[in-house]
Short mmCIF file of C-alpha atoms in Angstrom, two decimals:
data_model
loop_
_atom_site.label_atom_id
_atom_site.label_comp_id
_atom_site.label_asym_id
_atom_site.label_seq_id
_atom_site.Cartn_x
_atom_site.Cartn_y
_atom_site.Cartn_z
CA MET A 1 0.01 -0.01 0.00
CA LYS A 2 1.30 3.51 -0.84
CA TYR A 3 0.60 6.48 1.32
CA VAL A 4 0.36 9.79 -0.48
CA MET A 5 -0.38 13.38 0.83
CA ALA A 6 -2.54 15.33 -1.59
CA ASN A 7 -1.84 18.98 -1.79
CA SER A 8 -5.38 19.98 -3.03
CA GLY A 9 -8.78 18.51 -3.65
CA ALA A 10 -8.05 18.39 -7.36
CA ASP A 11 -4.72 16.73 -6.76
CA ALA A 12 -6.53 14.10 -4.64
CA VAL A 13 -9.05 13.39 -7.26
CA ASP A 14 -6.33 13.00 -9.83
CA ILE A 15 -4.40 10.56 -7.78
CA LEU A 16 -7.62 8.62 -7.25
CA ARG A 17 -8.22 8.58 -10.88
CA ARG A 18 -4.81 7.17 -11.60
CA ALA A 19 -5.25 4.52 -8.97
CA ASN A 20 -8.27 3.33 -11.04
CA GLY A 21 -10.47 2.45 -8.18
CA ASP A 22 -7.84 0.79 -6.03
CA GLY A 23 -7.16 3.98 -3.97
CA ARG A 24 -9.03 5.60 -1.20
CA VAL A 25 -9.34 8.96 0.45
CA ILE A 26 -8.11 9.23 4.00
CA ALA A 27 -8.94 12.47 5.99
CA GLY A 28 -8.66 12.16 9.73
CA GLY A 29 -8.63 8.35 9.50
CA THR A 30 -10.37 7.80 12.78
CA ASP A 31 -13.00 5.40 11.18
CA LEU A 32 -10.91 4.25 8.16
CA VAL A 33 -7.82 3.16 9.99
CA LEU A 34 -9.81 0.70 12.05
CA ASP A 35 -11.83 -0.52 9.08
CA ILE A 36 -8.68 -1.24 7.23
CA ALA A 37 -7.30 -2.99 10.31
CA GLY A 38 -10.49 -4.94 10.51
CA GLY A 39 -10.30 -5.96 6.71
CA LYS A 40 -13.17 -3.96 5.58
CA TYR A 41 -11.02 -2.18 2.97
CA ALA A 42 -7.64 -3.01 1.39
CA PRO A 43 -6.71 0.00 -0.78
CA SER A 44 -3.43 -0.01 -2.68
CA VAL A 45 -3.22 3.87 -2.33
CA LEU A 46 -4.19 6.03 0.58
CA VAL A 47 -4.75 9.59 -0.52
CA ASP A 48 -4.36 11.79 2.60
CA ILE A 49 -6.24 14.99 2.25
CA SER A 50 -5.79 16.38 5.69
CA ALA A 51 -3.16 18.83 4.51
CA ALA A 52 -4.93 19.83 1.21
CA GLY A 53 -4.46 23.60 1.11
CA ASP A 54 -7.73 24.52 -0.33
CA MET A 55 -9.94 22.35 2.08
CA ARG A 56 -8.69 23.34 5.57
CA GLU A 57 -10.60 26.54 6.06
CA ILE A 58 -14.23 27.56 7.28
CA VAL A 59 -15.01 30.65 4.96
CA PRO A 60 -18.11 32.77 5.34
CA ARG A 61 -19.30 33.56 1.91
CA GLU A 62 -22.49 35.70 1.04
CA GLN A 63 -24.94 32.80 0.74
CA CYS A 64 -23.28 30.19 2.75
CA ILE A 65 -20.53 29.21 5.27
CA ALA A 66 -18.12 27.01 3.26
CA ILE A 67 -16.60 24.25 5.36
CA GLY A 68 -13.53 22.68 3.65
CA GLY A 69 -13.47 18.93 3.18
CA SER A 70 -10.55 18.76 5.71
CA VAL A 71 -11.95 20.84 8.44
CA THR A 72 -11.81 18.90 11.71
CA HIS A 73 -14.49 18.67 14.33
CA SER A 74 -12.31 20.67 16.68
CA GLN A 75 -11.97 23.63 14.19
CA ALA A 76 -15.80 23.57 13.59
CA ALA A 77 -16.62 23.40 17.36
CA ARG A 78 -14.44 26.40 18.09
CA SER A 79 -15.15 28.46 14.92
CA GLU A 80 -16.65 31.78 15.84
CA VAL A 81 -18.85 32.01 12.70
CA ILE A 82 -20.34 28.48 13.18
CA LEU A 83 -20.82 29.08 17.01
CA ARG A 84 -22.70 32.21 15.98
CA GLU A 85 -24.71 31.04 12.89
CA ALA A 86 -24.89 27.28 13.26
CA PRO A 87 -24.96 26.54 17.09
CA ALA A 88 -26.47 23.07 16.38
CA LEU A 89 -23.31 22.18 14.23
CA ALA A 90 -20.90 23.48 16.82
CA GLU A 91 -22.44 21.47 19.66
CA ALA A 92 -22.78 18.27 17.44
CA CYS A 93 -19.03 18.45 16.57
CA ALA A 94 -18.08 19.06 20.13
CA ALA A 95 -20.01 15.94 21.14
CA VAL A 96 -18.10 13.44 19.02
CA GLY A 97 -15.44 10.97 20.50
CA SER A 98 -12.83 12.78 22.44
CA LEU A 99 -10.59 15.72 21.83
CA GLN A 100 -7.93 13.57 20.35
CA ILE A 101 -10.39 12.25 17.79
CA ARG A 102 -12.06 15.68 17.11
CA ASN A 103 -8.51 17.18 16.49
CA VAL A 104 -8.12 14.92 13.34
CA ALA A 105 -11.62 13.69 12.30
CA THR A 106 -13.34 15.79 9.71
CA LEU A 107 -16.98 16.76 9.15
CA ALA A 108 -16.86 15.47 5.69
CA GLY A 109 -15.51 12.16 6.94
CA ASN A 110 -18.42 12.00 9.46
CA VAL A 111 -20.91 12.39 6.57
CA VAL A 112 -19.17 10.15 4.07
CA ASN A 113 -18.63 7.36 6.58
CA ALA A 114 -22.37 7.21 6.65
CA GLN A 115 -22.97 5.82 10.02
CA PRO A 116 -26.54 6.11 11.18
CA ALA A 117 -25.68 8.04 14.44
CA ALA A 118 -23.28 10.50 13.03
CA ASP A 119 -23.54 13.79 15.04
CA ALA A 120 -22.21 16.36 12.53
CA ALA A 121 -24.31 14.76 9.82
CA VAL A 122 -27.47 15.11 11.92
CA ALA A 123 -26.89 18.85 12.54
CA LEU A 124 -25.88 19.41 8.89
CA SER A 125 -29.10 17.91 7.84
CA ALA A 126 -31.23 20.15 10.07
CA LEU A 127 -29.29 23.08 8.80
CA GLY A 128 -30.07 22.40 5.28
CA ALA A 129 -26.58 21.86 4.23
CA THR A 130 -25.26 20.84 0.96
CA CYS A 131 -22.20 18.76 0.05
CA VAL A 132 -19.82 19.52 -2.97
CA VAL A 133 -18.57 16.20 -4.27
CA ALA A 134 -15.51 16.52 -6.36
CA GLY A 135 -14.79 13.83 -8.85
CA GLU A 136 -13.32 13.13 -12.38
CA GLU A 137 -16.33 14.66 -14.06
CA GLY A 138 -16.16 17.76 -11.91
CA ASP A 139 -18.39 18.80 -8.93
CA ARG A 140 -21.78 17.46 -8.02
CA ILE A 141 -23.80 19.16 -5.34
CA LEU A 142 -25.90 17.06 -3.11
CA PRO A 143 -28.19 18.00 -0.25
CA MET A 144 -27.70 15.95 2.86
CA GLU A 145 -30.84 13.88 2.09
CA ARG A 146 -29.16 12.43 -0.90
CA MET A 147 -25.71 11.64 0.72
CA TYR A 148 -26.90 8.12 1.75
CA GLU A 149 -27.55 4.98 -0.20
CA GLY A 150 -28.18 2.62 2.56
CA PHE A 151 -26.90 1.68 6.11
CA GLY A 152 -23.33 2.62 6.27
CA LYS A 153 -23.37 3.35 2.56
CA SER A 154 -22.49 6.79 1.31
CA ALA A 155 -23.57 8.36 -1.99
CA VAL A 156 -19.98 9.21 -2.30
CA ASP A 157 -17.37 6.65 -3.78
CA SER A 158 -14.30 7.23 -1.73
CA ALA A 159 -12.28 5.42 -4.27
CA ARG A 160 -12.94 8.08 -6.88
CA GLU A 161 -14.37 11.16 -5.31
CA LEU A 162 -14.39 13.26 -2.13
CA VAL A 163 -16.40 15.87 -0.37
CA ARG A 164 -14.18 19.05 -1.06
CA GLU A 165 -16.70 21.47 0.68
CA ILE A 166 -19.89 21.40 2.89
CA ARG A 167 -22.10 24.49 2.46
CA VAL A 168 -24.21 25.65 5.44
CA PRO A 169 -26.70 28.42 4.64
CA ARG A 170 -25.96 31.78 6.41
CA ARG A 171 -28.17 32.47 9.45
CA LYS A 172 -30.66 35.21 8.98
CA LYS A 173 -32.44 37.09 11.80
CA GLY A 174 -35.40 35.01 13.00
CA GLU A 175 -33.61 31.67 12.69
CA ALA A 176 -32.05 29.33 15.16
CA SER A 177 -30.79 25.84 15.60
CA ALA A 178 -30.10 23.45 18.40
CA PHE A 179 -28.64 19.90 18.98
CA ILE A 180 -29.57 17.60 21.67
CA ARG A 181 -27.77 14.16 22.33
CA LEU A 182 -28.75 11.42 24.50
CA GLU A 183 -25.52 9.60 25.49
CA MET A 184 -24.35 7.18 28.19
CA ARG A 185 -21.14 9.19 28.97
CA LYS A 186 -19.98 12.58 28.20
CA ALA A 187 -17.12 11.48 26.00
CA LEU A 188 -16.02 8.44 24.06
CA ALA A 189 -19.72 7.52 23.52
CA LEU A 190 -21.77 7.06 20.54
CA PRO A 191 -25.17 8.66 20.83
CA MET A 192 -28.23 6.69 21.95
CA LEU A 193 -30.34 9.32 20.05
CA ASN A 194 -29.33 12.59 18.56
CA VAL A 195 -31.65 15.34 17.45
CA ALA A 196 -31.05 18.66 15.52
CA ALA A 197 -33.67 21.26 15.02
CA ALA A 198 -33.67 24.42 13.04
CA ALA A 199 -36.41 26.89 12.28
CA ARG A 200 -37.42 30.34 10.92
CA VAL A 201 -39.94 32.41 12.72
CA GLU A 202 -41.64 35.51 11.20
CA ASP A 203 -44.19 37.55 12.90
CA GLY A 204 -44.24 34.98 15.70
CA VAL A 205 -44.99 32.00 13.53
CA VAL A 206 -42.97 29.15 12.11
CA VAL A 207 -42.18 29.72 8.38
CA TRP A 208 -40.14 26.58 8.15
CA ALA A 209 -38.68 23.97 10.43
CA ARG A 210 -36.21 21.12 9.95
CA ILE A 211 -35.96 18.40 12.56
CA SER A 212 -33.22 15.65 11.99
CA MET A 213 -32.94 12.54 14.15
CA ALA A 214 -30.63 9.63 14.42
CA PRO A 215 -30.00 6.65 14.75
CA VAL A 216 -33.54 6.02 13.59
CA GLY A 217 -32.98 5.02 9.85
CA VAL A 218 -30.27 5.29 7.37
CA GLY A 219 -28.58 8.47 7.99
CA PRO A 220 -30.15 11.59 9.67
CA VAL A 221 -33.85 11.25 9.33
CA ARG A 222 -36.03 14.33 8.76
CA ALA A 223 -39.30 14.37 10.83
CA VAL A 224 -41.34 15.68 7.84
CA ALA A 225 -44.73 15.31 9.54
CA ALA A 226 -43.66 17.19 12.52
CA GLU A 227 -41.98 19.81 10.45
CA GLU A 228 -45.06 20.50 8.34
CA GLY A 229 -47.27 20.44 11.38
CA LEU A 230 -45.17 23.38 12.89
CA VAL A 231 -45.62 25.84 9.91
CA GLY A 232 -47.92 28.62 10.77
CA PHE A 233 -47.95 28.03 14.52
CA SER A 234 -45.93 29.70 17.22
CA LEU A 235 -43.47 27.72 19.19
CA GLU A 236 -45.59 27.22 22.17
CA GLU A 237 -45.42 24.42 24.59
CA GLU A 238 -48.43 22.44 23.20
CA VAL A 239 -47.28 23.07 19.64
CA ILE A 240 -43.82 21.79 20.48
CA LEU A 241 -45.27 18.61 22.29
CA ARG A 242 -47.50 18.00 19.39
CA ALA A 243 -44.61 18.10 16.93
CA ALA A 244 -42.38 16.02 19.28
CA GLU A 245 -45.05 13.16 19.11
CA LYS A 246 -45.47 13.46 15.32
CA ALA A 247 -41.65 13.05 14.96
CA LEU A 248 -42.19 9.32 15.83
CA GLU A 249 -43.92 8.92 12.42
CA GLN A 250 -40.57 8.91 10.61
CA ALA A 251 -38.60 7.22 13.27
CA ASN A 252 -37.60 3.62 12.98
CA PRO A 253 -34.97 2.86 15.43
CA ARG A 254 -33.28 -0.54 15.83
CA SER A 255 -32.62 -2.17 19.14
CA ASN A 256 -29.08 -2.05 20.29
CA PRO A 257 -27.87 -4.13 23.23
CA LEU A 258 -25.60 -1.28 24.46
CA ARG A 259 -27.46 1.87 23.61
CA GLY A 260 -31.14 1.09 23.93
CA THR A 261 -34.02 -0.91 22.70
CA ARG A 262 -36.29 0.26 19.93
CA ALA A 263 -39.21 0.67 22.52
CA TYR A 264 -36.95 2.90 24.86
CA ARG A 265 -35.76 5.00 22.09
CA MET A 266 -39.30 5.52 20.72
CA GLN A 267 -40.22 6.69 24.31
CA VAL A 268 -37.46 9.01 24.67
CA LEU A 269 -37.37 10.52 21.06
CA PRO A 270 -40.27 12.87 21.55
CA VAL A 271 -38.64 14.11 24.75
CA LEU A 272 -35.47 15.08 22.89
CA VAL A 273 -37.16 16.63 19.97
CA ALA A 274 -39.19 18.86 22.39
CA ARG A 275 -36.02 19.89 24.07
CA ALA A 276 -34.33 20.82 20.74
CA LEU A 277 -37.40 22.76 19.76
CA ARG A 278 -37.40 24.63 23.18
CA ALA A 279 -33.70 25.42 22.72
CA VAL A 280 -34.50 26.92 19.24
CA ARG A 281 -37.31 29.01 20.77
CA THR A 282 -35.14 30.22 23.59
CA GLN A 283 -32.47 31.34 21.07
CA LEU A 284 -35.03 33.25 19.00
CA GLU A 285 -36.34 34.94 22.38
CA LYS A 286 -32.86 35.86 23.32
CA GLU A 287 -32.25 37.25 19.66
CA GLU A 288 -35.41 39.34 20.01
CA GLU A 289 -34.53 40.76 23.32
CA GLU A 290 -31.00 41.72 22.19
CA THR A 291 -32.40 43.56 19.21
CA ARG A 292 -35.02 45.49 20.88
CA MET B 1 5.80 -0.95 1.06
CA ASN B 2 8.45 1.20 2.69
CA GLN B 3 8.29 4.94 2.34
CA GLU B 4 10.57 7.59 3.86
CA LEU B 5 9.22 9.62 6.83
CA THR B 6 10.70 12.67 8.18
CA LEU B 7 9.45 14.14 11.35
CA THR B 8 10.68 16.12 14.39
CA VAL B 9 10.24 14.35 17.69
CA ASN B 10 10.82 16.36 20.97
CA GLY B 11 12.89 18.84 18.95
CA GLU B 12 15.09 16.30 17.23
CA GLU B 13 14.58 15.52 13.53
CA HIS B 14 14.32 11.90 12.37
CA THR B 15 14.30 10.43 8.87
CA LEU B 16 13.43 6.76 8.72
CA ALA B 17 11.78 4.17 6.54
CA VAL B 18 8.35 3.06 7.56
CA GLU B 19 5.70 0.61 6.27
CA SER B 20 2.88 2.60 4.76
CA GLY B 21 0.53 0.84 7.13
CA GLU B 22 2.45 1.62 10.29
CA MET B 23 1.06 3.66 12.92
CA LEU B 24 2.76 6.75 14.54
CA LEU B 25 2.57 4.98 17.98
CA ASP B 26 4.56 2.04 16.52
CA VAL B 27 7.17 4.28 14.99
CA LEU B 28 7.66 6.11 18.38
CA ARG B 29 7.89 3.02 20.43
CA GLY B 30 9.36 0.42 18.12
CA ARG B 31 11.68 2.42 15.90
CA LEU B 32 12.63 5.47 18.06
CA HIS B 33 12.44 3.45 21.31
CA LEU B 34 10.48 6.28 23.02
CA THR B 35 8.39 3.74 25.00
CA GLY B 36 6.93 6.29 27.37
CA THR B 37 3.74 6.59 25.08
CA LYS B 38 1.54 3.48 25.84
CA LYS B 39 -0.54 1.37 23.67
CA GLY B 40 -3.87 0.62 25.59
CA CYS B 41 -6.55 -0.30 23.20
CA GLY B 42 -5.18 0.41 19.74
CA GLU B 43 -8.45 1.83 18.54
CA GLY B 44 -8.59 5.35 19.84
CA GLU B 45 -10.90 4.61 22.79
CA CYS B 46 -8.65 4.94 25.72
CA GLY B 47 -6.12 7.75 25.17
CA ALA B 48 -3.13 5.95 26.52
CA CYS B 49 -1.33 6.63 23.26
CA THR B 50 -1.94 10.40 23.27
CA ILE B 51 0.87 12.63 21.91
CA ILE B 52 0.93 16.09 20.64
CA LEU B 53 1.22 16.42 16.80
CA ASN B 54 1.58 19.83 15.40
CA GLY B 55 0.30 21.32 18.65
CA LYS B 56 -2.84 19.10 18.87
CA ALA B 57 -3.40 16.13 21.17
CA VAL B 58 -4.07 13.07 19.08
CA ASN B 59 -4.34 9.23 19.53
CA SER B 60 -1.05 7.99 18.01
CA CYS B 61 -2.23 4.47 17.69
CA MET B 62 -4.68 5.55 14.93
CA ILE B 63 -2.43 8.05 13.15
CA PRO B 64 -0.69 6.44 10.14
CA ALA B 65 2.96 7.43 10.64
CA LEU B 66 3.04 8.88 7.10
CA LYS B 67 0.38 11.33 8.07
CA ALA B 68 2.91 12.94 10.34
CA GLN B 69 5.21 13.59 7.34
CA GLY B 70 7.06 16.87 8.07
CA GLY B 71 5.38 17.15 11.41
CA ARG B 72 6.32 18.14 14.83
CA VAL B 73 5.69 15.43 17.51
CA GLU B 74 6.00 15.90 21.28
CA THR B 75 5.97 12.94 23.57
CA VAL B 76 6.30 12.49 27.43
CA GLU B 77 9.98 12.11 27.11
CA GLY B 78 10.20 15.66 25.83
CA LEU B 79 8.55 17.05 29.00
CA ALA B 80 11.49 17.05 31.41
CA ASP B 81 14.39 19.38 31.00
CA GLY B 82 17.20 17.06 31.80
CA GLU B 83 16.74 16.08 35.24
CA LYS B 84 14.30 18.86 35.97
CA LEU B 85 10.63 17.62 35.85
CA HIS B 86 8.04 19.74 33.88
CA PRO B 87 5.63 21.46 36.33
CA LEU B 88 2.90 18.99 35.07
CA GLN B 89 5.06 16.00 35.90
CA GLN B 90 5.97 17.52 39.31
CA ALA B 91 2.33 18.39 40.16
CA PHE B 92 1.23 14.89 39.24
CA VAL B 93 3.77 13.46 41.63
CA GLU B 94 3.01 15.92 44.36
CA GLU B 95 -0.82 15.53 44.16
CA GLY B 96 -0.78 11.72 44.03
CA ALA B 97 -2.26 11.81 40.45
CA ILE B 98 -0.25 8.87 39.50
CA GLN B 99 -1.19 5.20 40.59
CA CYS B 100 -0.18 2.50 38.19
CA GLY B 101 1.04 5.08 35.84
CA PHE B 102 -0.13 3.52 32.57
CA CYS B 103 -2.55 6.35 31.53
CA THR B 104 0.07 9.04 32.96
CA PRO B 105 1.96 9.77 29.77
CA GLY B 106 -1.14 10.20 27.69
CA ILE B 107 -2.82 12.46 30.37
CA LEU B 108 0.26 14.53 30.64
CA MET B 109 0.30 15.19 27.02
CA SER B 110 -3.42 16.00 26.84
CA ALA B 111 -2.82 18.40 29.76
CA LYS B 112 0.26 19.97 28.06
CA ALA B 113 -1.68 20.43 24.88
CA LEU B 114 -4.28 22.29 26.81
CA LEU B 115 -1.90 24.46 28.69
CA ASP B 116 -0.04 25.34 25.52
CA GLU B 117 -3.34 26.72 24.16
CA THR B 118 -5.02 27.88 27.26
CA PRO B 119 -2.55 28.73 30.09
CA ALA B 120 -5.35 29.37 32.62
CA PRO B 121 -8.13 26.76 31.92
CA ASP B 122 -11.17 26.41 34.10
CA SER B 123 -12.23 23.18 35.54
CA GLU B 124 -14.66 22.56 32.47
CA GLN B 125 -11.73 23.03 30.00
CA ILE B 126 -9.48 20.67 32.08
CA ARG B 127 -12.13 18.13 32.20
CA GLU B 128 -12.75 18.44 28.43
CA ALA B 129 -9.16 18.15 27.65
CA ILE B 130 -8.61 14.96 29.56
CA SER B 131 -12.09 13.17 28.91
CA GLY B 132 -10.51 11.17 26.16
CA ASN B 133 -7.97 9.72 28.61
CA VAL B 134 -9.35 6.76 30.55
CA CYS B 135 -7.74 6.23 34.01
CA ARG B 136 -8.78 3.06 35.79
CA CYS B 137 -7.02 3.89 39.07
CA THR B 138 -7.40 7.40 40.16
CA GLY B 139 -10.98 8.59 39.65
CA TYR B 140 -9.55 11.81 38.00
CA VAL B 141 -9.81 14.11 41.05
CA LYS B 142 -6.20 14.08 41.81
CA VAL B 143 -5.47 14.47 38.12
CA GLU B 144 -7.52 17.48 37.72
CA GLN B 145 -5.99 18.91 40.99
CA ALA B 146 -2.50 18.30 39.66
CA ILE B 147 -3.24 20.05 36.38
CA GLN B 148 -4.63 23.10 38.38
CA LYS B 149 -1.47 23.04 40.52
CA ALA B 150 0.68 22.89 37.32
CA VAL B 151 -1.22 25.98 35.99
CA LYS B 152 -0.27 27.74 39.21
CA MET B 153 3.32 26.75 39.01
CA LEU B 154 3.72 27.73 35.29
CA GLY B 155 2.07 30.99 36.14
CA GLU B 156 4.60 31.65 38.87
CA GLU B 157 7.48 30.64 36.50
CA ASN B 158 6.31 33.11 33.81
CA SER B 159 5.68 36.08 36.09
#
């Protein structure tokens, strides 16, 4: 196996092309190294993108915050612009693994590894993020909903392409996001359930809401019935509780011997959804007070 | 396949041939004979292998050695200045934060990485910094106290 450091996203795509399907992208490697050790993959070339010059930054643009494909969970959790405009994402990134893991593990990797309980992915889904996938034919842009093809199966073929950028919409006044995680420990723990919620409120009522939940299906699952039920209503307690119950309609958790049975998760999920929505409401109230 | 790796470890530059699948931990322990850093789980779940790479605390058991190409590595062996212990080491000894000692090198490096970036951390920051380091013996109370003591000692050194 050969280990190659790519100096840019385009360089990485080129190296992969020349490896003709036998290569694989490695970013932080915190999942991939273990997968290779476990025999899941046996690439002949590992293309390391962690030092790729054009993918290491978080750049606020006019329409979106552009998060480079090599940006780590640590970077995102501490980024001023993300803390201010996408708090759900900052919280989600801060919840993963341990500091040692967050210092190398990338957000793009969290999405591409396609595990159902991925934290950054849940937050990105609720924030309406899109992923720019760079391949031989150029870029394709996929919303979070289209990044998964099955359990543990990404829409991105890491032997040929990579996520070079994740775009999170800029936060406008009247919008807020929050992330809630049910976990057995405060670190080095996968989530039992994680929920991210984002909403826009105008004249006191919800204009749109996005509620993403995991692990209750393939990738982050949007609670579309609950979301639709919120539009036109103000975020009062009864409205929140009703939406929280509706969230169950899209949830299909499995039973896990360590992290909770299906029955338990179905019971707790509405509680978490309600907490996420309340956190969103609190942020909006705070924003209103500050701008008075 | 062998590839050439150049990196700086505790201020000293090394160039050596490594297997492409070798992890940084194995290079440090096996090739450079710096056995201070420990292998606990080999899968990034315990932090015993924590070292500082380019200023960040990482689990060296999961870092391919070649990922550290041209990088700057700090291990526990680099803390002391000759015979003089680093304030972190001194504080750990004085506060009783070491029992079996297996987690200690990793926790020291997590603490050092924290103090290099945040010289006066609060309790929450200390706990966040070491929550990726599992200690089976101490219960962490003395560890946190030792780090707080080291903060004071370093503060006095620098004033």
